[in-house]
Amino acid sequence: MMIEIDFSSDEAIYIQLTNQIIMGIATSRLQEGDTLPSVRQLADTVGINMHTVNKAYSLLRQEGFVTIDRRRGAVISIDVNKRKALEELKQNLMVALAKGCCKSVSREEVHQLIDEIFDEYDENR
């Protein structure tokens, strides 16, 4: 698993880490049952604090992307609650679309962008 942190970004490091793991799942680079590196191992590899990795893993657990097992550590385990996932997606999209509207992004441009993203995910499955 390749993690790249942009230390100059305004986005918190734990959020970058969380998002990259979610993208790994969406593009099938990470599969159900895969074990993520230990907190210490990932922190050393990426060059970040262990507490930052722990915070990202906790968020992934809360959002239903991993389970934490005492022996195996963080394991990819997708929560199949589609209704909950759709509600979370709706909330995130509302903010993203509001930002786009403020920048005069059209409905057609949004649809095209969504199609491009779905095509990318379909290619990797």
CSV table of C-alpha atoms in Angstrom, one decimal:
chain,number,residue,atom,x,y,z
A,1,MET,CA,0.0,0.0,0.0
A,2,MET,CA,1.5,3.3,-1.1
A,3,ILE,CA,0.6,6.3,1.1
A,4,GLU,CA,1.7,9.8,0.1
A,5,ILE,CA,1.2,12.6,2.5
A,6,ASP,CA,1.3,16.2,1.4
A,7,PHE,CA,2.8,18.0,4.4
A,8,SER,CA,2.1,21.4,2.8
A,9,SER,CA,-1.6,20.7,2.4
A,10,ASP,CA,-4.2,22.5,4.6
A,11,GLU,CA,-5.9,19.1,5.0
A,12,ALA,CA,-5.1,17.3,8.2
A,13,ILE,CA,-2.7,14.4,7.8
A,14,TYR,CA,-5.1,11.9,9.5
A,15,ILE,CA,-7.7,12.9,6.9
A,16,GLN,CA,-5.3,12.5,4.0
A,17,LEU,CA,-4.4,9.1,5.4
A,18,THR,CA,-8.1,8.1,5.9
A,19,ASN,CA,-9.0,9.3,2.4
A,20,GLN,CA,-6.1,7.4,0.7
A,21,ILE,CA,-7.2,4.1,2.4
A,22,ILE,CA,-10.8,4.7,1.3
A,23,MET,CA,-9.6,5.3,-2.2
A,24,GLY,CA,-7.5,2.1,-2.0
A,25,ILE,CA,-10.7,0.2,-1.1
A,26,ALA,CA,-12.7,1.9,-3.9
A,27,THR,CA,-10.1,1.1,-6.5
A,28,SER,CA,-9.7,-2.5,-5.2
A,29,ARG,CA,-6.1,-2.1,-4.2
A,30,LEU,CA,-7.3,-2.9,-0.8
A,31,GLN,CA,-9.7,-5.8,-0.4
A,32,GLU,CA,-12.1,-7.1,2.3
A,33,GLY,CA,-10.0,-9.0,4.8
A,34,ASP,CA,-6.7,-7.2,4.0
A,35,THR,CA,-4.7,-6.2,7.0
A,36,LEU,CA,-3.4,-2.6,7.2
A,37,PRO,CA,0.1,-2.0,8.6
A,38,SER,CA,0.4,-1.6,12.3
A,39,VAL,CA,0.1,1.9,13.7
A,40,ARG,CA,3.8,2.0,14.5
A,41,GLN,CA,4.8,0.5,11.1
A,42,LEU,CA,2.8,2.9,9.1
A,43,ALA,CA,3.9,5.9,11.1
A,44,ASP,CA,7.5,5.0,10.6
A,45,THR,CA,7.1,4.3,6.9
A,46,VAL,CA,5.2,7.6,6.2
A,47,GLY,CA,7.2,9.6,8.7
A,48,ILE,CA,4.3,10.8,10.8
A,49,ASN,CA,3.3,10.5,14.5
A,50,MET,CA,1.7,7.2,15.7
A,51,HIS,CA,-1.2,9.1,17.2
A,52,THR,CA,-2.0,10.5,13.7
A,53,VAL,CA,-2.2,7.0,12.3
A,54,ASN,CA,-4.3,5.8,15.3
A,55,LYS,CA,-6.7,8.7,14.7
A,56,ALA,CA,-7.1,7.8,11.0
A,57,TYR,CA,-7.6,4.1,11.9
A,58,SER,CA,-10.2,5.1,14.5
A,59,LEU,CA,-12.1,7.2,12.0
A,60,LEU,CA,-12.0,4.4,9.5
A,61,ARG,CA,-13.5,2.1,12.1
A,62,GLN,CA,-16.2,4.6,13.0
A,63,GLU,CA,-17.1,5.0,9.3
A,64,GLY,CA,-17.3,1.2,8.8
A,65,PHE,CA,-14.3,0.6,6.6
A,66,VAL,CA,-12.1,-1.4,9.1
A,67,THR,CA,-12.5,-3.5,12.2
A,68,ILE,CA,-9.8,-3.5,14.8
A,69,ASP,CA,-8.7,-6.9,15.9
A,70,ARG,CA,-6.3,-7.3,18.8
A,71,ARG,CA,-4.2,-9.9,17.0
A,72,ARG,CA,-4.4,-8.8,13.4
A,73,GLY,CA,-4.7,-5.0,13.9
A,74,ALA,CA,-6.8,-2.9,11.4
A,75,VAL,CA,-8.6,-5.2,8.9
A,76,ILE,CA,-10.5,-4.0,5.9
A,77,SER,CA,-14.1,-4.8,6.7
A,78,ILE,CA,-16.7,-2.9,4.7
A,79,ASP,CA,-19.9,-2.0,6.5
A,80,VAL,CA,-22.7,-3.1,4.1
A,81,ASN,CA,-25.3,-0.7,5.5
A,82,LYS,CA,-26.2,0.9,2.3
A,83,ARG,CA,-28.8,3.3,3.7
A,84,LYS,CA,-26.2,4.7,6.1
A,85,ALA,CA,-23.6,5.0,3.3
A,86,LEU,CA,-26.1,6.8,1.1
A,87,GLU,CA,-26.9,9.3,3.8
A,88,GLU,CA,-23.2,10.0,4.5
A,89,LEU,CA,-22.6,10.4,0.8
A,90,LYS,CA,-25.6,12.8,0.5
A,91,GLN,CA,-24.2,15.0,3.3
A,92,ASN,CA,-20.7,15.1,1.7
A,93,LEU,CA,-22.1,15.8,-1.8
A,94,MET,CA,-24.3,18.6,-0.5
A,95,VAL,CA,-21.2,20.5,0.7
A,96,ALA,CA,-19.1,19.6,-2.4
A,97,LEU,CA,-22.0,20.7,-4.7
A,98,ALA,CA,-22.5,23.9,-2.8
A,99,LYS,CA,-18.8,24.7,-3.3
A,100,GLY,CA,-19.1,24.0,-7.0
A,101,CYS,CA,-22.2,26.2,-7.3
A,102,CYS,CA,-20.3,29.0,-5.7
A,103,LYS,CA,-17.6,28.6,-8.4
A,104,SER,CA,-20.2,28.4,-11.2
A,105,VAL,CA,-19.7,24.7,-11.9
A,106,SER,CA,-22.7,23.5,-14.1
A,107,ARG,CA,-24.9,20.5,-13.6
A,108,GLU,CA,-23.4,19.0,-16.8
A,109,GLU,CA,-19.9,19.4,-15.5
A,110,VAL,CA,-20.7,17.7,-12.3
A,111,HIS,CA,-22.4,14.8,-14.1
A,112,GLN,CA,-19.4,14.4,-16.4
A,113,LEU,CA,-17.0,14.4,-13.4
A,114,ILE,CA,-19.1,11.8,-11.6
A,115,ASP,CA,-19.2,9.6,-14.7
A,116,GLU,CA,-15.4,9.9,-15.0
A,117,ILE,CA,-14.8,8.9,-11.4
A,118,PHE,CA,-17.2,5.9,-11.7
A,119,ASP,CA,-15.5,4.8,-14.9
A,120,GLU,CA,-12.2,4.9,-13.1
A,121,TYR,CA,-13.5,2.7,-10.2
A,122,ASP,CA,-15.1,0.3,-12.7
A,123,GLU,CA,-11.8,-0.1,-14.5
A,124,ASN,CA,-10.1,-1.2,-11.3
A,125,ARG,CA,-12.7,-3.8,-10.3
